[in-house]
mmCIF file of C-alpha atoms in Angstrom:
data_model
loop_
_atom_site.group_PDB
_atom_site.id
_atom_site.type_symbol
_atom_site.label_atom_id
_atom_site.label_comp_id
_atom_site.label_asym_id
_atom_site.label_seq_id
_atom_site.Cartn_x
_atom_site.Cartn_y
_atom_site.Cartn_z
ATOM 1 C CA MET A 1 -0.043 0.028 -0.012
ATOM 2 C CA GLY A 2 1.116 3.479 -0.611
ATOM 3 C CA ALA A 3 1.208 6.436 1.777
ATOM 4 C CA ASP A 4 -2.406 7.222 1.157
ATOM 5 C CA GLU A 5 -5.516 5.080 0.773
ATOM 6 C CA THR A 6 -9.303 5.081 1.183
ATOM 7 C CA ARG A 7 -11.388 2.900 3.403
ATOM 8 C CA ASP A 8 -15.116 3.013 3.621
ATOM 9 C CA GLY A 9 -15.066 6.234 1.647
ATOM 10 C CA VAL A 10 -12.654 7.975 4.112
ATOM 11 C CA SER A 11 -9.440 9.303 2.677
ATOM 12 C CA LEU A 12 -6.506 8.281 4.897
ATOM 13 C CA THR A 13 -3.370 10.436 4.551
ATOM 14 C CA ASN A 14 0.257 10.562 5.822
ATOM 15 C CA LEU A 15 -0.022 7.066 7.140
ATOM 16 C CA ASP A 16 3.703 6.448 7.523
ATOM 17 C CA GLN A 17 4.279 9.429 9.823
ATOM 18 C CA PRO A 18 5.287 8.636 13.417
ATOM 19 C CA LEU A 19 2.233 8.804 15.701
ATOM 20 C CA PHE A 20 3.907 10.730 18.591
ATOM 21 C CA ASP A 21 7.330 10.623 20.323
ATOM 22 C CA GLY A 22 7.761 7.367 22.020
ATOM 23 C CA ALA A 23 4.690 5.744 20.478
ATOM 24 C CA ASP A 24 6.623 2.996 18.632
ATOM 25 C CA ALA A 25 3.743 3.259 16.159
ATOM 26 C CA THR A 26 2.816 5.152 12.968
ATOM 27 C CA LYS A 27 -0.444 6.752 12.052
ATOM 28 C CA ARG A 28 -0.979 3.597 9.827
ATOM 29 C CA ASP A 29 -0.676 1.506 12.997
ATOM 30 C CA LEU A 30 -3.359 3.553 14.723
ATOM 31 C CA VAL A 31 -5.691 3.290 11.715
ATOM 32 C CA ASP A 32 -5.096 -0.417 11.324
ATOM 33 C CA TYR A 33 -5.627 -1.017 15.073
ATOM 34 C CA LEU A 34 -8.906 0.863 15.347
ATOM 35 C CA ASP A 35 -10.167 -0.784 12.137
ATOM 36 C CA ALA A 36 -9.196 -4.210 13.467
ATOM 37 C CA VAL A 37 -11.043 -3.722 16.814
ATOM 38 C CA ARG A 38 -13.990 -1.676 15.461
ATOM 39 C CA ASP A 39 -16.525 -4.344 16.425
ATOM 40 C CA ARG A 40 -15.190 -4.199 19.979
ATOM 41 C CA ILE A 41 -14.720 -0.506 20.564
ATOM 42 C CA LEU A 42 -17.740 0.844 18.700
ATOM 43 C CA PRO A 43 -20.231 -0.632 21.189
ATOM 44 C CA GLN A 44 -18.360 1.434 23.911
ATOM 45 C CA LEU A 45 -18.745 4.675 21.848
ATOM 46 C CA ARG A 46 -22.094 4.292 20.078
ATOM 47 C CA GLY A 47 -24.711 6.924 21.027
ATOM 48 C CA ARG A 48 -22.455 8.681 23.586
ATOM 49 C CA PRO A 49 -21.092 12.235 23.265
ATOM 50 C CA LEU A 50 -17.399 11.734 22.505
ATOM 51 C CA SER A 51 -14.274 13.612 23.463
ATOM 52 C CA VAL A 52 -10.961 12.534 21.858
ATOM 53 C CA ILE A 53 -7.363 13.254 22.504
ATOM 54 C CA ARG A 54 -5.533 14.192 19.280
ATOM 55 C CA VAL A 55 -1.771 14.440 18.650
ATOM 56 C CA LEU A 56 -0.877 16.568 15.694
ATOM 57 C CA ARG A 57 2.674 16.651 14.390
ATOM 58 C CA GLY A 58 4.829 19.045 16.360
ATOM 59 C CA GLN A 59 2.108 19.781 18.989
ATOM 60 C CA ASP A 60 1.313 18.602 22.443
ATOM 61 C CA PRO A 61 -1.651 16.272 22.785
ATOM 62 C CA PHE A 62 -4.947 18.059 23.233
ATOM 63 C CA MET A 63 -8.531 17.010 24.073
ATOM 64 C CA GLN A 64 -11.218 17.903 21.444
ATOM 65 C CA LYS A 65 -14.837 18.028 22.506
ATOM 66 C CA ASN A 66 -16.371 20.440 19.953
ATOM 67 C CA LEU A 67 -16.281 19.086 16.449
ATOM 68 C CA PRO A 68 -14.351 21.311 14.036
ATOM 69 C CA LYS A 69 -16.115 23.145 11.241
ATOM 70 C CA TYR A 70 -14.592 20.916 8.562
ATOM 71 C CA THR A 71 -16.271 17.732 10.036
ATOM 72 C CA PRO A 72 -18.126 15.820 7.284
ATOM 73 C CA ASP A 73 -21.910 16.117 7.297
ATOM 74 C CA TRP A 74 -22.212 12.360 7.733
ATOM 75 C CA VAL A 75 -20.680 12.369 11.182
ATOM 76 C CA ARG A 76 -23.516 12.138 13.644
ATOM 77 C CA ARG A 77 -23.449 14.721 16.417
ATOM 78 C CA THR A 78 -25.328 15.979 19.470
ATOM 79 C CA SER A 79 -25.454 19.392 21.113
ATOM 80 C CA VAL A 80 -24.722 19.545 24.900
ATOM 81 C CA TRP A 81 -24.757 22.571 27.082
ATOM 82 C CA ALA A 82 -21.410 23.059 28.787
ATOM 83 C CA GLU A 83 -21.876 24.785 32.148
ATOM 84 C CA ALA A 84 -18.213 25.543 32.615
ATOM 85 C CA SER A 85 -17.844 27.506 29.377
ATOM 86 C CA HIS A 86 -21.540 28.611 29.111
ATOM 87 C CA ARG A 87 -21.943 27.483 25.540
ATOM 88 C CA ARG A 88 -23.286 24.526 23.595
ATOM 89 C CA ILE A 89 -20.742 21.962 22.513
ATOM 90 C CA SER A 90 -21.238 19.849 19.311
ATOM 91 C CA TYR A 91 -20.056 16.387 20.300
ATOM 92 C CA ALA A 92 -19.581 13.554 17.842
ATOM 93 C CA LEU A 93 -21.383 10.289 18.072
ATOM 94 C CA CYS A 94 -19.000 7.681 16.855
ATOM 95 C CA ASP A 95 -21.522 5.088 15.756
ATOM 96 C CA ASP A 96 -19.845 3.390 12.810
ATOM 97 C CA ARG A 97 -16.707 2.324 11.053
ATOM 98 C CA ARG A 98 -16.555 5.407 8.793
ATOM 99 C CA THR A 99 -16.686 7.827 11.693
ATOM 100 C CA LEU A 100 -14.014 5.877 13.590
ATOM 101 C CA LEU A 101 -11.770 5.866 10.598
ATOM 102 C CA TRP A 102 -12.277 9.580 10.114
ATOM 103 C CA PHE A 103 -11.226 10.188 13.730
ATOM 104 C CA ALA A 104 -8.198 7.996 13.163
ATOM 105 C CA ASN A 105 -7.252 10.050 10.174
ATOM 106 C CA GLN A 106 -7.514 13.160 12.419
ATOM 107 C CA ARG A 107 -4.939 11.508 14.686
ATOM 108 C CA ALA A 108 -7.371 10.938 17.424
ATOM 109 C CA VAL A 109 -5.554 8.512 19.600
ATOM 110 C CA GLU A 110 -7.756 8.373 22.793
ATOM 111 C CA TYR A 111 -11.508 7.922 22.871
ATOM 112 C CA HIS A 112 -13.461 9.214 25.957
ATOM 113 C CA PRO A 113 -17.213 8.702 25.810
ATOM 114 C CA THR A 114 -19.633 9.923 28.427
ATOM 115 C CA LEU A 115 -21.149 7.494 30.986
ATOM 116 C CA SER A 116 -24.587 8.186 29.649
ATOM 117 C CA THR A 117 -26.010 8.076 26.140
ATOM 118 C CA ALA A 118 -27.085 11.261 24.334
ATOM 119 C CA ASP A 119 -30.728 10.327 24.514
ATOM 120 C CA ARG A 120 -30.727 9.758 28.259
ATOM 121 C CA PRO A 121 -28.146 12.121 29.747
ATOM 122 C CA ASP A 122 -29.578 11.959 33.273
ATOM 123 C CA HIS A 123 -29.207 8.168 33.440
ATOM 124 C CA PRO A 124 -25.615 6.931 33.166
ATOM 125 C CA THR A 125 -25.480 3.267 32.186
ATOM 126 C CA HIS A 126 -22.634 2.452 34.626
ATOM 127 C CA LEU A 127 -20.624 3.823 37.461
ATOM 128 C CA VAL A 128 -16.853 3.928 37.456
ATOM 129 C CA LEU A 129 -14.279 3.936 40.203
ATOM 130 C CA ASP A 130 -10.858 4.997 38.916
ATOM 131 C CA LEU A 131 -7.915 3.646 40.970
ATOM 132 C CA ASP A 132 -5.047 6.155 40.535
ATOM 133 C CA PRO A 133 -1.779 5.078 42.116
ATOM 134 C CA PRO A 134 1.032 7.389 43.098
ATOM 135 C CA GLU A 135 3.859 8.090 40.653
ATOM 136 C CA GLY A 136 6.400 5.378 39.894
ATOM 137 C CA ASP A 137 6.075 1.675 39.287
ATOM 138 C CA SER A 138 2.857 1.433 41.188
ATOM 139 C CA PHE A 139 0.417 -0.536 39.081
ATOM 140 C CA GLY A 140 0.484 -3.308 41.747
ATOM 141 C CA MET A 141 -0.892 -0.833 44.287
ATOM 142 C CA ALA A 142 -3.744 0.057 41.986
ATOM 143 C CA VAL A 143 -4.531 -3.682 41.567
ATOM 144 C CA ARG A 144 -4.681 -4.108 45.343
ATOM 145 C CA ALA A 145 -6.976 -1.113 45.623
ATOM 146 C CA ALA A 146 -9.183 -2.461 42.895
ATOM 147 C CA LEU A 147 -9.576 -5.635 44.894
ATOM 148 C CA LEU A 148 -10.766 -3.432 47.785
ATOM 149 C CA VAL A 149 -13.467 -1.955 45.538
ATOM 150 C CA ARG A 150 -14.421 -5.471 44.477
ATOM 151 C CA GLN A 151 -14.860 -6.373 48.117
ATOM 152 C CA ALA A 152 -16.895 -3.211 48.778
ATOM 153 C CA LEU A 153 -19.082 -4.085 45.901
ATOM 154 C CA ALA A 154 -19.525 -7.685 47.036
ATOM 155 C CA ASP A 155 -20.446 -6.495 50.583
ATOM 156 C CA THR A 156 -23.391 -4.641 49.220
ATOM 157 C CA GLY A 157 -24.455 -7.279 46.682
ATOM 158 C CA LEU A 158 -22.913 -5.692 43.571
ATOM 159 C CA ALA A 159 -20.395 -6.863 40.977
ATOM 160 C CA GLY A 160 -18.180 -5.039 38.498
ATOM 161 C CA ALA A 161 -15.692 -5.664 35.686
ATOM 162 C CA VAL A 162 -12.165 -4.368 35.631
ATOM 163 C CA LYS A 163 -9.817 -2.975 33.066
ATOM 164 C CA THR A 164 -6.393 -1.355 32.840
ATOM 165 C CA SER A 165 -6.726 2.340 32.295
ATOM 166 C CA GLY A 166 -3.950 2.088 29.659
ATOM 167 C CA ALA A 167 -1.928 4.487 31.833
ATOM 168 C CA LYS A 168 -0.844 3.429 35.352
ATOM 169 C CA GLY A 169 -4.255 2.823 36.938
ATOM 170 C CA VAL A 170 -7.240 0.498 36.892
ATOM 171 C CA HIS A 171 -10.924 1.200 36.294
ATOM 172 C CA VAL A 172 -13.697 -0.798 37.997
ATOM 173 C CA VAL A 173 -16.989 -0.527 36.024
ATOM 174 C CA VAL A 174 -20.406 -1.384 37.437
ATOM 175 C CA PRO A 175 -23.379 -1.591 35.028
ATOM 176 C CA VAL A 176 -26.456 -0.089 36.694
ATOM 177 C CA ASP A 177 -30.187 -0.485 36.167
ATOM 178 C CA PRO A 178 -31.491 2.098 33.656
ATOM 179 C CA ALA A 179 -33.934 3.540 36.254
ATOM 180 C CA ALA A 180 -31.033 4.902 38.370
ATOM 181 C CA THR A 181 -30.515 8.590 38.146
ATOM 182 C CA ALA A 182 -27.198 10.351 37.742
ATOM 183 C CA GLU A 183 -27.556 11.759 41.267
ATOM 184 C CA GLU A 184 -28.131 8.342 42.745
ATOM 185 C CA MET A 185 -25.174 6.874 40.918
ATOM 186 C CA ALA A 186 -22.907 9.720 41.995
ATOM 187 C CA ALA A 187 -23.868 9.084 45.587
ATOM 188 C CA ALA A 188 -23.385 5.357 45.312
ATOM 189 C CA THR A 189 -19.922 5.896 43.731
ATOM 190 C CA ARG A 190 -18.909 8.120 46.678
ATOM 191 C CA ALA A 191 -20.082 5.526 49.144
ATOM 192 C CA LEU A 192 -18.285 2.773 47.428
ATOM 193 C CA ALA A 193 -15.111 4.769 47.451
ATOM 194 C CA ALA A 194 -15.426 5.519 51.139
ATOM 195 C CA ARG A 195 -16.096 1.828 51.887
ATOM 196 C CA ALA A 196 -13.063 0.721 49.985
ATOM 197 C CA GLU A 197 -10.933 3.241 51.764
ATOM 198 C CA ARG A 198 -12.163 2.013 55.107
ATOM 199 C CA LEU A 199 -11.182 -1.553 54.228
ATOM 200 C CA ASP A 200 -7.487 -0.533 54.059
ATOM 201 C CA PRO A 201 -6.743 3.168 54.758
ATOM 202 C CA ALA A 202 -3.037 2.508 54.602
ATOM 203 C CA LEU A 203 -3.372 1.657 50.936
ATOM 204 C CA ALA A 204 -6.477 3.584 49.706
ATOM 205 C CA THR A 205 -7.562 7.141 50.027
ATOM 206 C CA THR A 206 -10.382 9.304 48.847
ATOM 207 C CA ALA A 207 -8.352 12.517 49.283
ATOM 208 C CA PHE A 208 -8.876 14.550 46.135
ATOM 209 C CA ILE A 209 -5.948 16.858 46.930
ATOM 210 C CA LYS A 210 -2.794 15.096 45.817
ATOM 211 C CA GLU A 211 -0.563 16.362 48.661
ATOM 212 C CA ASP A 212 -2.977 14.693 51.139
ATOM 213 C CA ARG A 213 -2.647 11.242 49.671
ATOM 214 C CA GLY A 214 0.550 10.200 51.310
ATOM 215 C CA GLY A 215 1.653 7.803 48.650
ATOM 216 C CA ARG A 216 -1.660 5.936 48.658
ATOM 217 C CA VAL A 217 -3.947 4.972 45.748
ATOM 218 C CA PHE A 218 -6.628 7.593 45.075
ATOM 219 C CA VAL A 219 -10.047 5.973 44.831
ATOM 220 C CA ASP A 220 -11.582 8.527 42.462
ATOM 221 C CA SER A 221 -15.297 8.809 42.802
ATOM 222 C CA THR A 222 -15.756 11.917 40.649
ATOM 223 C CA ARG A 223 -16.568 10.084 37.466
ATOM 224 C CA ALA A 224 -20.284 11.102 37.563
ATOM 225 C CA TYR A 225 -22.922 13.065 35.708
ATOM 226 C CA GLY A 226 -21.505 14.222 32.427
ATOM 227 C CA ALA A 227 -18.038 12.800 33.126
ATOM 228 C CA THR A 228 -16.146 10.653 30.600
ATOM 229 C CA VAL A 229 -13.932 7.617 30.980
ATOM 230 C CA VAL A 230 -11.449 6.269 28.443
ATOM 231 C CA ALA A 231 -13.222 3.570 26.472
ATOM 232 C CA THR A 232 -12.274 -0.040 26.754
ATOM 233 C CA TYR A 233 -9.929 -0.866 23.855
ATOM 234 C CA SER A 234 -8.962 2.773 23.395
ATOM 235 C CA PRO A 235 -5.259 3.511 22.802
ATOM 236 C CA ARG A 236 -3.571 5.964 25.068
ATOM 237 C CA VAL A 237 -0.982 8.702 24.384
ATOM 238 C CA ARG A 238 1.692 6.887 26.371
ATOM 239 C CA PRO A 239 5.052 5.347 25.451
ATOM 240 C CA GLY A 240 4.420 2.213 23.410
ATOM 241 C CA THR A 241 0.763 3.196 22.733
ATOM 242 C CA PRO A 242 -0.869 0.963 25.347
ATOM 243 C CA VAL A 243 -4.523 0.152 25.245
ATOM 244 C CA SER A 244 -7.168 0.281 28.035
ATOM 245 C CA TYR A 245 -7.913 -3.438 28.258
ATOM 246 C CA PRO A 246 -10.262 -5.771 30.261
ATOM 247 C CA VAL A 247 -8.637 -8.254 32.609
ATOM 248 C CA GLY A 248 -10.265 -11.026 34.620
ATOM 249 C CA TRP A 249 -10.240 -10.409 38.370
ATOM 250 C CA ASP A 250 -8.199 -13.596 38.890
ATOM 251 C CA ASP A 251 -5.571 -12.405 36.371
ATOM 252 C CA LEU A 252 -5.252 -8.796 37.485
ATOM 253 C CA ASP A 253 -2.113 -9.287 39.589
ATOM 254 C CA ALA A 254 -0.362 -11.171 36.742
ATOM 255 C CA VAL A 255 -0.506 -8.455 34.061
ATOM 256 C CA LYS A 256 1.012 -5.039 33.496
ATOM 257 C CA PRO A 257 -0.346 -2.144 31.396
ATOM 258 C CA ALA A 258 2.351 -2.585 28.758
ATOM 259 C CA ASP A 259 1.104 -6.055 27.934
ATOM 260 C CA PHE A 260 -1.817 -4.489 26.036
ATOM 261 C CA THR A 261 -0.798 -2.287 23.114
ATOM 262 C CA VAL A 262 -2.089 -1.435 19.565
ATOM 263 C CA ARG A 263 0.212 -4.285 18.392
ATOM 264 C CA THR A 264 -0.778 -7.005 20.773
ATOM 265 C CA VAL A 265 -4.565 -6.385 21.392
ATOM 266 C CA PRO A 266 -6.018 -7.314 17.915
ATOM 267 C CA ALA A 267 -4.924 -10.971 18.360
ATOM 268 C CA LEU A 268 -6.327 -11.027 21.845
ATOM 269 C CA VAL A 269 -9.852 -9.954 20.765
ATOM 270 C CA ALA A 270 -10.054 -12.039 17.568
ATOM 271 C CA GLY A 271 -13.262 -13.906 17.667
ATOM 272 C CA ARG A 272 -14.217 -12.760 21.126
ATOM 273 C CA ASP A 273 -15.010 -9.651 23.178
ATOM 274 C CA PRO A 274 -13.448 -10.011 26.631
ATOM 275 C CA TRP A 275 -15.141 -6.839 27.931
ATOM 276 C CA ALA A 276 -18.672 -8.027 26.931
ATOM 277 C CA GLU A 277 -17.853 -11.286 28.528
ATOM 278 C CA ALA A 278 -16.691 -9.683 31.825
ATOM 279 C CA LEU A 279 -19.461 -7.148 32.340
ATOM 280 C CA PRO A 280 -22.214 -8.275 34.657
ATOM 281 C CA ALA A 281 -25.892 -7.436 33.862
ATOM 282 C CA PRO A 282 -27.168 -4.045 35.005
ATOM 283 C CA GLN A 283 -27.847 -3.990 38.743
ATOM 284 C CA LEU A 284 -30.179 -2.124 41.051
ATOM 285 C CA LEU A 285 -28.433 0.262 43.484
ATOM 286 C CA PRO A 286 -29.095 -0.597 47.152
ATOM 287 C CA ALA A 287 -30.993 2.240 48.866
ATOM 288 C CA ASP A 288 -28.643 2.300 51.873
ATOM 289 C CA LEU A 289 -25.639 2.717 49.635
ATOM 290 C CA VAL A 290 -27.186 5.686 47.939
ATOM 291 C CA ALA A 291 -28.259 7.202 51.297
ATOM 292 C CA GLU A 292 -24.738 6.842 52.655
ATOM 293 C CA GLY A 293 -23.273 8.564 49.582
ATOM 294 C CA ARG A 294 -25.592 11.452 49.842
ATOM 295 C CA ALA A 295 -24.032 12.247 53.180
ATOM 296 C CA ILE A 296 -20.501 12.289 51.768
ATOM 297 C CA PRO A 297 -19.351 15.655 50.275
ATOM 298 C CA VAL A 298 -18.446 15.647 46.535
ATOM 299 C CA ALA A 299 -14.684 15.310 46.568
ATOM 300 C CA ARG A 300 -13.950 17.896 43.892
ATOM 301 C CA VAL A 301 -16.059 20.514 45.552
ATOM 302 C CA GLN A 302 -14.718 19.725 49.058
ATOM 303 C CA ALA A 303 -11.168 20.030 47.643
ATOM 304 C CA MET A 304 -11.966 23.413 46.090
ATOM 305 C CA HIS A 305 -13.173 24.785 49.342
ATOM 306 C CA GLU A 306 -10.235 23.261 51.228
ATOM 307 C CA GLY A 307 -7.757 24.738 48.789
ATOM 308 C CA LYS A 308 -9.313 28.193 49.260
ATOM 309 C CA ARG A 309 -9.142 27.736 53.103
ATOM 310 C CA ARG A 310 -5.445 26.748 52.922
ATOM 311 C CA ALA A 311 -4.622 29.625 50.595
ATOM 312 C CA ARG A 312 -6.340 32.019 53.007
ATOM 313 C CA ALA A 313 -4.454 30.541 55.944
ATOM 314 C CA ARG A 314 -1.074 30.938 54.128
ATOM 315 C CA ARG A 315 -1.931 34.591 53.385
ATOM 316 C CA GLU A 316 -2.820 35.307 57.056
ATOM 317 C CA ALA A 317 0.280 33.516 58.281
ATOM 318 C CA GLY A 318 2.460 35.469 55.893
#
């Protein structure tokens, strides 16, 4: 094949360019990977407002939410009000191979869909606990924290599936009954994080402010409402171009993020979908879990107020 080709009506250009520094992959490798796993990744993206992280030559990676003006008319989209910027954002809905190939040609490496679909924005389909370990070779700590979350789930009659984040952490994903509201799911996520922390406070923390974590794994409960999470099977802008990949609970302590890359994953998903196999059916949220979470402050808001309090104390001390 030459440097340029067409697939499903999408022109693909500059395919032999390096993807990014340290990627150990070209743009062609990205296109080939996404095309090879399209039947696995598209179910994670379909119908959900999509943010992507693009890497243009000579530029730092950046997140794109609003579709550019040159986006083809055939790319489906949805308009969402963004409270932070006080404007409407035109998000893509990556529903088919052609749209996925178009994004790949735009050098979109990472795919971050919302937890809810565009037609039911107030009813996320699953809750997510993000286990974020401290800097360094700390994936093993994230695994141990994920097992705390698994225990917290089991203690309340729930079950989840687990995947590498593709970076240094782990995501625990819990499909939830469609009747649950975003507020109920946010509360349940906070309660589960707090319960996991209580199981081993020397390992896990819900402290949103990094300096308060003391080398522990951050159990992030803030993926709620309109939040996104990197899709299963999405590549990451990391050395070696790793992929967020599902792992069985019993295998979690035997893997490392670098095992799953754009080069290795296609063979692992040939003829099967490990994520679909791992996900339990949607579950009802226990009322006591939601009630407990409602009494827990939102970590991001609490951290903001605490940051202001500390800044004021420093000014007064100085």
